[in-house]
Amino acid sequence: MRQLIWKEWHEQSWRLGFGCLVLGAMALIGLHARILNDNAMMMWVCFIGITLLPVLSITGLLPAERNEGTFESLLALPVAPWKILAAKTVMGLVLCAGPMVAAAVISLLAAGGREMLDQDILHLYADSTLSAISLLLWMMALTSRLPSEARAGLLASGILILWILATAGLAYPSVPPLARAISPLVFVYQFSGDHMGPLLPEWVNLLVAAVIAIVLWVWTAKRLTGAVEGES
Amino acid sequence: MKQLAALAWKEWHEVRIYLWIALGVFVGLPVIGMLEAKYQHVGGRYEISASPWVLIFGGVLAVFVAVGATCRDFSGRLEDFWRSRPLNVGRWLLVKYFVGLAVVLASCVLPLVVELCIDKQKQALLFAVWFPFMWAAAYSLGFLSGCLLRRTAHAAMLALAGMLLVWFLPLVLPPLQWMSLTVITSYYLPALQWPDVFDARFVQFAAGMAAVAVLMAIVSIQIARRGWRIEAGPKMMYGSVSAALLILFASAAFQLGTNLPVLQQVDLPQMDSPSRIASSRLRCVGQRGFIMAEYFPDTPQLQIGQVKFKLRTFDLTPSGIKLESTIREVTDSLFWGYQGAVWAPNDLGIGYVVDNMGGDGRDEYMLRAVSLETEAKGEPQFLWEQSDTHSKPIPYGFAVYVRRNRLYVISSHLVVLDISQPLKPRIISNTPFSWPDVPGSPEYQDMDRLVFTLPQVADLSPAERLEATMGSASYINLHSFDGEYLCIADGDVLVAYRLTDLNGITATFKKIGQYEPTILEDVFGLNPYGQMTVQNGLVYAQFYGRSAGVNSSISVFDLRSNPTLRLVGHFSAPGAEVVQPLPDGRAIVGGSKLWLIGPPPKRNPD
């Protein structure tokens, strides 16, 4: 398992560096220049993180292996397939969370306590990281059998757009609060308004997200074979 | 010659598909739009609008054609085949370059010509004449990228990133603004006026783009001759695209954002409930000052009376601002909104305001003395009464001027008051007064010279008369005068004048420059000018952030620089709406907090 994680780290660490650099630079430039107020600027950084990081991560994990033809070799190793998926999942989590953590640290250093309290900044980034990770698991489950990075990227973008639209739909007052919790964007979407009714406590959202994540992961692990979608 | 013709024929056959597709999009879609409009608005004129399509997608087409042309022949064995032919690589590439370029230009210019023939408006003429230079630059970038990477998708991404820089960097970097697309797009050409089409600015733009195109083409051919190539992978692709976007973001951010050092930040008192805080008034006299903060409750619909006004005084020490602990809520609306107040010279919060207290077609002018510090009011002093002001308007409005313990109200009457007891002004003299008319509100940006007729008040020196004229001159647009420089906001244009002649009767100003807000300021939703203050040869102009989340900002312009009104500093922060420059170069800015900012980093003394 450690060797699998080392392999993933060796292959994907540049993506982590890239994500940290882009998000960190955006946060630093934006917060230093102060064109936008700190809250708006950090929300932009989080928005970019939520939309880009899961797509960037997912294309480099399973579809990249299939594209290069190395996935069959990986399955032929004397390792259970779920362990391969676990290593890739850990790397995916690091790819999503790492740049968010970097951006949060830079935001705290550049603007902590300036317009927002430190705990509010941390809360914003933590919520965004949770949403990015939830999206990652959805994307991983649905793109695990795709043969190329390009197709995985397109489908992941589609999933992202679908969830953005669906979450907006779930924001209707008549939708029961528990139904909103199935959206990966529940942590960052502003479900507020006069007719929205009571919001669920954060732990309920977390619980629902955890259950969905486990179900998606188990489903992905069961489908993790050499078969590729679109091929008979 | 036969060889070149054969090459050209081959290239044409390979790239002509782009021409048909482009004509389908650039002409076909606007024609459909035209027919739809025709059927919806019966009797309307046939008009085709191809230019939006061409302007948006012309550059993308240029990149695709160039990348397609190069990557097709530079990939795999085809390159070996071409290199094995008895063919000069330079010539072969030149033919490829020019045939592709001709297809791009035809694809973009023909739809514009169709628009020109059908439409009344002749704006497309500018695009048809000058934009080909920009498309040539984009095409050359694509050509270079194709020669260098030789993988279609990667080359296209890299070229599009480069094109973004060529298009948008001139928008955000002032030294490159002569190469900005807006030089062409912002010019309005209602009719066919050939001298206007060949304006020097357009020639400059075209020369810049042509230089980019030629340079890229030469480099491409050299690269192909020497067989140089870069192995493109996802790292390079992600890196180049995000680098381009970060460069654009950073350039825009630092042009509009903050470069003045924050020496100190002071929190303003909080309300019990969440509120948006804005500062409406800031004044500093010597070592003491006050800030009036407005508290807007965080509710969707603001009700009357919900906005609270709080006043807090402070001491200005060498180490910074020290707020006094007393916070006073100002409840009387009398003290909230006077923008035209004239302040007592040595009393921090005492201001004088002339009010029309009349009614029923009768104007009765009163002087009020108010103390913001204590919320005390002096007894209103009757100044004069005037009826039928519509037929005989007061020419200069009111000029209220304070000199030591004398207050002068200059209008249709000259009233001199003793203010040795600041809240109990006492009228010393009140005589009818004549002050010649001034032109209404001229277009200041068109006026190279301004002449003001000064009020003939015997007690005042020429400089004091001028100061009185400028001080509360409601007849001039938003302005500020520091004894030498006068800045006036004429719409969105900031116009600067310098005093050239002052005698007892007139004051003459000469225009020394003007500043027009950049496109970037407009794009980011910054409205000029909320407030303006001239001091130490600098003008501090406030831009109000009208879009959600966009901070208001203070821009500092140097009046002594060459060119005049060079932007030397800017400061953005939430609600930064009032500014008080200090004699030592620092400034206090009031907004959701109070900031003490340092002097601008660059400054030309003369």
PDB file of C-alpha atoms in Angstrom, chain A residues 60-230:
ATOM      1  CA  GLY A  60      -4.615  12.200 -13.727  1.00  0.00           C
ATOM      2  CA  LEU A  61      -5.689   9.182 -11.679  1.00  0.00           C
ATOM      3  CA  LEU A  62      -7.535   6.291 -13.364  1.00  0.00           C
ATOM      4  CA  PRO A  63      -8.143   7.619 -16.920  1.00  0.00           C
ATOM      5  CA  ALA A  64      -4.467   8.579 -17.280  1.00  0.00           C
ATOM      6  CA  GLU A  65      -3.410   5.041 -16.405  1.00  0.00           C
ATOM      7  CA  ARG A  66      -5.854   3.609 -18.922  1.00  0.00           C
ATOM      8  CA  ASN A  67      -4.714   6.095 -21.554  1.00  0.00           C
ATOM      9  CA  GLU A  68      -1.096   5.061 -21.163  1.00  0.00           C
ATOM     10  CA  GLY A  69      -2.000   1.375 -21.021  1.00  0.00           C
ATOM     11  CA  THR A  70      -0.488   0.882 -17.582  1.00  0.00           C
ATOM     12  CA  PHE A  71      -3.707   0.091 -15.768  1.00  0.00           C
ATOM     13  CA  GLU A  72      -3.713  -3.568 -16.842  1.00  0.00           C
ATOM     14  CA  SER A  73      -0.145  -3.907 -15.531  1.00  0.00           C
ATOM     15  CA  LEU A  74      -1.262  -2.379 -12.270  1.00  0.00           C
ATOM     16  CA  LEU A  75      -4.145  -4.855 -11.960  1.00  0.00           C
ATOM     17  CA  ALA A  76      -1.792  -7.714 -12.744  1.00  0.00           C
ATOM     18  CA  LEU A  77       0.245  -6.917  -9.630  1.00  0.00           C
ATOM     19  CA  PRO A  78      -0.374  -9.108  -6.594  1.00  0.00           C
ATOM     20  CA  VAL A  79      -2.399  -6.363  -4.935  1.00  0.00           C
ATOM     21  CA  ALA A  80      -6.139  -6.229  -4.325  1.00  0.00           C
ATOM     22  CA  PRO A  81      -7.797  -3.766  -6.746  1.00  0.00           C
ATOM     23  CA  TRP A  82      -9.433  -1.896  -3.877  1.00  0.00           C
ATOM     24  CA  LYS A  83      -5.968  -1.074  -2.548  1.00  0.00           C
ATOM     25  CA  ILE A  84      -5.063   0.482  -5.893  1.00  0.00           C
ATOM     26  CA  LEU A  85      -8.231   2.542  -5.719  1.00  0.00           C
ATOM     27  CA  ALA A  86      -7.501   3.453  -2.102  1.00  0.00           C
ATOM     28  CA  ALA A  87      -4.043   4.759  -3.031  1.00  0.00           C
ATOM     29  CA  LYS A  88      -5.506   6.759  -5.883  1.00  0.00           C
ATOM     30  CA  THR A  89      -8.275   8.084  -3.646  1.00  0.00           C
ATOM     31  CA  VAL A  90      -5.758   9.210  -1.039  1.00  0.00           C
ATOM     32  CA  MET A  91      -3.818  11.018  -3.753  1.00  0.00           C
ATOM     33  CA  GLY A  92      -7.040  12.564  -5.094  1.00  0.00           C
ATOM     34  CA  LEU A  93      -7.893  13.833  -1.619  1.00  0.00           C
ATOM     35  CA  VAL A  94      -4.428  15.325  -1.253  1.00  0.00           C
ATOM     36  CA  LEU A  95      -4.729  16.965  -4.681  1.00  0.00           C
ATOM     37  CA  CYS A  96      -8.029  18.572  -3.689  1.00  0.00           C
ATOM     38  CA  ALA A  97      -7.216  19.465  -0.106  1.00  0.00           C
ATOM     39  CA  GLY A  98      -3.559  20.470  -0.500  1.00  0.00           C
ATOM     40  CA  PRO A  99      -4.090  23.571  -2.672  1.00  0.00           C
ATOM     41  CA  MET A 100      -7.051  24.603  -0.488  1.00  0.00           C
ATOM     42  CA  VAL A 101      -4.876  24.346   2.610  1.00  0.00           C
ATOM     43  CA  ALA A 102      -2.133  26.342   0.878  1.00  0.00           C
ATOM     44  CA  ALA A 103      -4.631  29.036  -0.138  1.00  0.00           C
ATOM     45  CA  ALA A 104      -6.090  29.098   3.385  1.00  0.00           C
ATOM     46  CA  VAL A 105      -2.642  29.552   4.949  1.00  0.00           C
ATOM     47  CA  ILE A 106      -1.781  32.341   2.497  1.00  0.00           C
ATOM     48  CA  SER A 107      -5.156  33.995   3.117  1.00  0.00           C
ATOM     49  CA  LEU A 108      -4.627  33.873   6.861  1.00  0.00           C
ATOM     50  CA  LEU A 109      -1.150  35.328   6.548  1.00  0.00           C
ATOM     51  CA  ALA A 110      -2.195  38.025   4.081  1.00  0.00           C
ATOM     52  CA  ALA A 111      -5.599  38.974   5.465  1.00  0.00           C
ATOM     53  CA  GLY A 112      -6.224  37.154   8.717  1.00  0.00           C
ATOM     54  CA  GLY A 113      -8.217  39.346  11.063  1.00  0.00           C
ATOM     55  CA  ARG A 114      -8.245  42.182   8.560  1.00  0.00           C
ATOM     56  CA  GLU A 115     -11.854  42.042   7.406  1.00  0.00           C
ATOM     57  CA  MET A 116     -12.742  38.500   8.395  1.00  0.00           C
ATOM     58  CA  LEU A 117     -12.061  36.602  11.581  1.00  0.00           C
ATOM     59  CA  ASP A 118      -9.494  33.811  11.261  1.00  0.00           C
ATOM     60  CA  GLN A 119     -12.093  31.202  12.151  1.00  0.00           C
ATOM     61  CA  ASP A 120     -14.427  32.453   9.404  1.00  0.00           C
ATOM     62  CA  ILE A 121     -11.619  32.164   6.870  1.00  0.00           C
ATOM     63  CA  LEU A 122     -10.827  28.623   8.010  1.00  0.00           C
ATOM     64  CA  HIS A 123     -14.516  27.730   7.933  1.00  0.00           C
ATOM     65  CA  LEU A 124     -14.874  28.987   4.367  1.00  0.00           C
ATOM     66  CA  TYR A 125     -11.876  26.999   3.139  1.00  0.00           C
ATOM     67  CA  ALA A 126     -12.883  23.884   5.087  1.00  0.00           C
ATOM     68  CA  ASP A 127     -16.383  23.951   3.583  1.00  0.00           C
ATOM     69  CA  SER A 128     -14.939  24.446   0.115  1.00  0.00           C
ATOM     70  CA  THR A 129     -12.523  21.559   0.610  1.00  0.00           C
ATOM     71  CA  LEU A 130     -15.397  19.298   1.650  1.00  0.00           C
ATOM     72  CA  SER A 131     -17.322  20.236  -1.470  1.00  0.00           C
ATOM     73  CA  ALA A 132     -14.263  19.657  -3.672  1.00  0.00           C
ATOM     74  CA  ILE A 133     -13.720  16.217  -2.121  1.00  0.00           C
ATOM     75  CA  SER A 134     -17.388  15.264  -2.516  1.00  0.00           C
ATOM     76  CA  LEU A 135     -17.239  16.263  -6.174  1.00  0.00           C
ATOM     77  CA  LEU A 136     -14.028  14.308  -6.596  1.00  0.00           C
ATOM     78  CA  LEU A 137     -15.707  11.124  -5.376  1.00  0.00           C
ATOM     79  CA  TRP A 138     -18.645  11.597  -7.735  1.00  0.00           C
ATOM     80  CA  MET A 139     -16.281  12.229 -10.626  1.00  0.00           C
ATOM     81  CA  MET A 140     -14.040   9.314  -9.713  1.00  0.00           C
ATOM     82  CA  ALA A 141     -16.987   6.933  -9.613  1.00  0.00           C
ATOM     83  CA  LEU A 142     -18.334   8.022 -12.978  1.00  0.00           C
ATOM     84  CA  THR A 143     -15.047   8.347 -14.889  1.00  0.00           C
ATOM     85  CA  SER A 144     -13.208   5.299 -13.563  1.00  0.00           C
ATOM     86  CA  ARG A 145     -13.824   3.285 -16.711  1.00  0.00           C
ATOM     87  CA  LEU A 146     -13.120   5.988 -19.274  1.00  0.00           C
ATOM     88  CA  PRO A 147     -10.197   5.322 -21.604  1.00  0.00           C
ATOM     89  CA  SER A 148      -8.643   8.796 -21.855  1.00  0.00           C
ATOM     90  CA  GLU A 149      -7.940  11.924 -19.837  1.00  0.00           C
ATOM     91  CA  ALA A 150      -9.790  14.091 -22.344  1.00  0.00           C
ATOM     92  CA  ARG A 151     -13.019  12.096 -22.061  1.00  0.00           C
ATOM     93  CA  ALA A 152     -12.705  11.995 -18.290  1.00  0.00           C
ATOM     94  CA  GLY A 153     -12.169  15.752 -18.214  1.00  0.00           C
ATOM     95  CA  LEU A 154     -15.262  16.358 -20.331  1.00  0.00           C
ATOM     96  CA  LEU A 155     -17.453  14.052 -18.259  1.00  0.00           C
ATOM     97  CA  ALA A 156     -16.101  15.542 -14.999  1.00  0.00           C
ATOM     98  CA  SER A 157     -16.950  19.028 -16.268  1.00  0.00           C
ATOM     99  CA  GLY A 158     -20.436  17.773 -17.116  1.00  0.00           C
ATOM    100  CA  ILE A 159     -20.860  16.347 -13.604  1.00  0.00           C
ATOM    101  CA  LEU A 160     -19.756  19.660 -12.143  1.00  0.00           C
ATOM    102  CA  ILE A 161     -22.249  21.638 -14.237  1.00  0.00           C
ATOM    103  CA  LEU A 162     -24.995  19.150 -13.461  1.00  0.00           C
ATOM    104  CA  TRP A 163     -24.450  19.484  -9.726  1.00  0.00           C
ATOM    105  CA  ILE A 164     -24.340  23.286  -9.919  1.00  0.00           C
ATOM    106  CA  LEU A 165     -27.706  23.291 -11.704  1.00  0.00           C
ATOM    107  CA  ALA A 166     -29.151  20.586  -9.479  1.00  0.00           C
ATOM    108  CA  THR A 167     -28.085  22.417  -6.335  1.00  0.00           C
ATOM    109  CA  ALA A 168     -29.787  25.562  -7.567  1.00  0.00           C
ATOM    110  CA  GLY A 169     -32.906  23.430  -8.064  1.00  0.00           C
ATOM    111  CA  LEU A 170     -32.586  21.973  -4.580  1.00  0.00           C
ATOM    112  CA  ALA A 171     -32.592  25.498  -3.202  1.00  0.00           C
ATOM    113  CA  TYR A 172     -36.339  25.804  -3.883  1.00  0.00           C
ATOM    114  CA  PRO A 173     -38.225  26.240  -0.613  1.00  0.00           C
ATOM    115  CA  SER A 174     -40.460  23.221  -1.266  1.00  0.00           C
ATOM    116  CA  VAL A 175     -37.472  20.843  -1.337  1.00  0.00           C
ATOM    117  CA  PRO A 176     -37.031  19.097   2.026  1.00  0.00           C
ATOM    118  CA  PRO A 177     -33.814  20.116   3.790  1.00  0.00           C
ATOM    119  CA  LEU A 178     -32.506  16.541   3.872  1.00  0.00           C
ATOM    120  CA  ALA A 179     -32.688  16.329   0.069  1.00  0.00           C
ATOM    121  CA  ARG A 180     -30.339  19.290  -0.180  1.00  0.00           C
ATOM    122  CA  ALA A 181     -27.727  17.367   1.750  1.00  0.00           C
ATOM    123  CA  ILE A 182     -27.131  14.994  -1.162  1.00  0.00           C
ATOM    124  CA  SER A 183     -25.522  17.780  -3.175  1.00  0.00           C
ATOM    125  CA  PRO A 184     -21.718  17.917  -2.999  1.00  0.00           C
ATOM    126  CA  LEU A 185     -22.088  21.696  -2.990  1.00  0.00           C
ATOM    127  CA  VAL A 186     -24.246  21.733   0.145  1.00  0.00           C
ATOM    128  CA  PHE A 187     -21.281  22.961   2.194  1.00  0.00           C
ATOM    129  CA  VAL A 188     -20.822  26.141   0.178  1.00  0.00           C
ATOM    130  CA  TYR A 189     -24.206  26.911  -1.382  1.00  0.00           C
ATOM    131  CA  GLN A 190     -26.068  29.714   0.366  1.00  0.00           C
ATOM    132  CA  PHE A 191     -29.381  28.033   1.168  1.00  0.00           C
ATOM    133  CA  SER A 192     -30.796  31.109   2.817  1.00  0.00           C
ATOM    134  CA  GLY A 193     -33.818  33.298   2.401  1.00  0.00           C
ATOM    135  CA  ASP A 194     -37.112  34.157   3.961  1.00  0.00           C
ATOM    136  CA  HIS A 195     -38.947  31.049   2.738  1.00  0.00           C
ATOM    137  CA  MET A 196     -36.187  28.493   3.018  1.00  0.00           C
ATOM    138  CA  GLY A 197     -37.207  27.087   6.336  1.00  0.00           C
ATOM    139  CA  PRO A 198     -34.740  25.701   8.873  1.00  0.00           C
ATOM    140  CA  LEU A 199     -31.315  24.658   7.643  1.00  0.00           C
ATOM    141  CA  LEU A 200     -29.832  21.314   8.616  1.00  0.00           C
ATOM    142  CA  PRO A 201     -27.026  21.318  11.148  1.00  0.00           C
ATOM    143  CA  GLU A 202     -23.581  20.933   9.611  1.00  0.00           C
ATOM    144  CA  TRP A 203     -23.068  17.463  11.117  1.00  0.00           C
ATOM    145  CA  VAL A 204     -26.112  16.105   9.264  1.00  0.00           C
ATOM    146  CA  ASN A 205     -24.688  17.375   5.976  1.00  0.00           C
ATOM    147  CA  LEU A 206     -21.375  15.789   6.840  1.00  0.00           C
ATOM    148  CA  LEU A 207     -23.028  12.490   7.727  1.00  0.00           C
ATOM    149  CA  VAL A 208     -25.020  12.357   4.492  1.00  0.00           C
ATOM    150  CA  ALA A 209     -21.892  13.283   2.487  1.00  0.00           C
ATOM    151  CA  ALA A 210     -19.904  10.546   4.249  1.00  0.00           C
ATOM    152  CA  VAL A 211     -22.544   7.913   3.496  1.00  0.00           C
ATOM    153  CA  ILE A 212     -22.691   8.957  -0.159  1.00  0.00           C
ATOM    154  CA  ALA A 213     -18.882   8.943  -0.359  1.00  0.00           C
ATOM    155  CA  ILE A 214     -18.683   5.397   1.030  1.00  0.00           C
ATOM    156  CA  VAL A 215     -21.365   4.133  -1.352  1.00  0.00           C
ATOM    157  CA  LEU A 216     -19.676   5.762  -4.349  1.00  0.00           C
ATOM    158  CA  TRP A 217     -16.269   4.458  -3.364  1.00  0.00           C
ATOM    159  CA  VAL A 218     -17.472   0.874  -2.865  1.00  0.00           C
ATOM    160  CA  TRP A 219     -19.292   1.005  -6.192  1.00  0.00           C
ATOM    161  CA  THR A 220     -16.140   2.278  -7.922  1.00  0.00           C
ATOM    162  CA  ALA A 221     -14.020  -0.422  -6.282  1.00  0.00           C
ATOM    163  CA  LYS A 222     -16.404  -3.137  -7.480  1.00  0.00           C
ATOM    164  CA  ARG A 223     -16.233  -1.820 -11.037  1.00  0.00           C
ATOM    165  CA  LEU A 224     -12.464  -1.533 -11.026  1.00  0.00           C
ATOM    166  CA  THR A 225     -11.537  -4.014 -13.731  1.00  0.00           C
ATOM    167  CA  GLY A 226      -9.666  -3.823 -16.988  1.00  0.00           C
ATOM    168  CA  ALA A 227     -12.931  -3.212 -18.833  1.00  0.00           C
ATOM    169  CA  VAL A 228     -13.262   0.143 -20.511  1.00  0.00           C
ATOM    170  CA  GLU A 229     -16.526   1.920 -21.235  1.00  0.00           C
ATOM    171  CA  GLY A 230     -17.452   2.040 -24.897  1.00  0.00           C
TER     172      GLY A 230
END
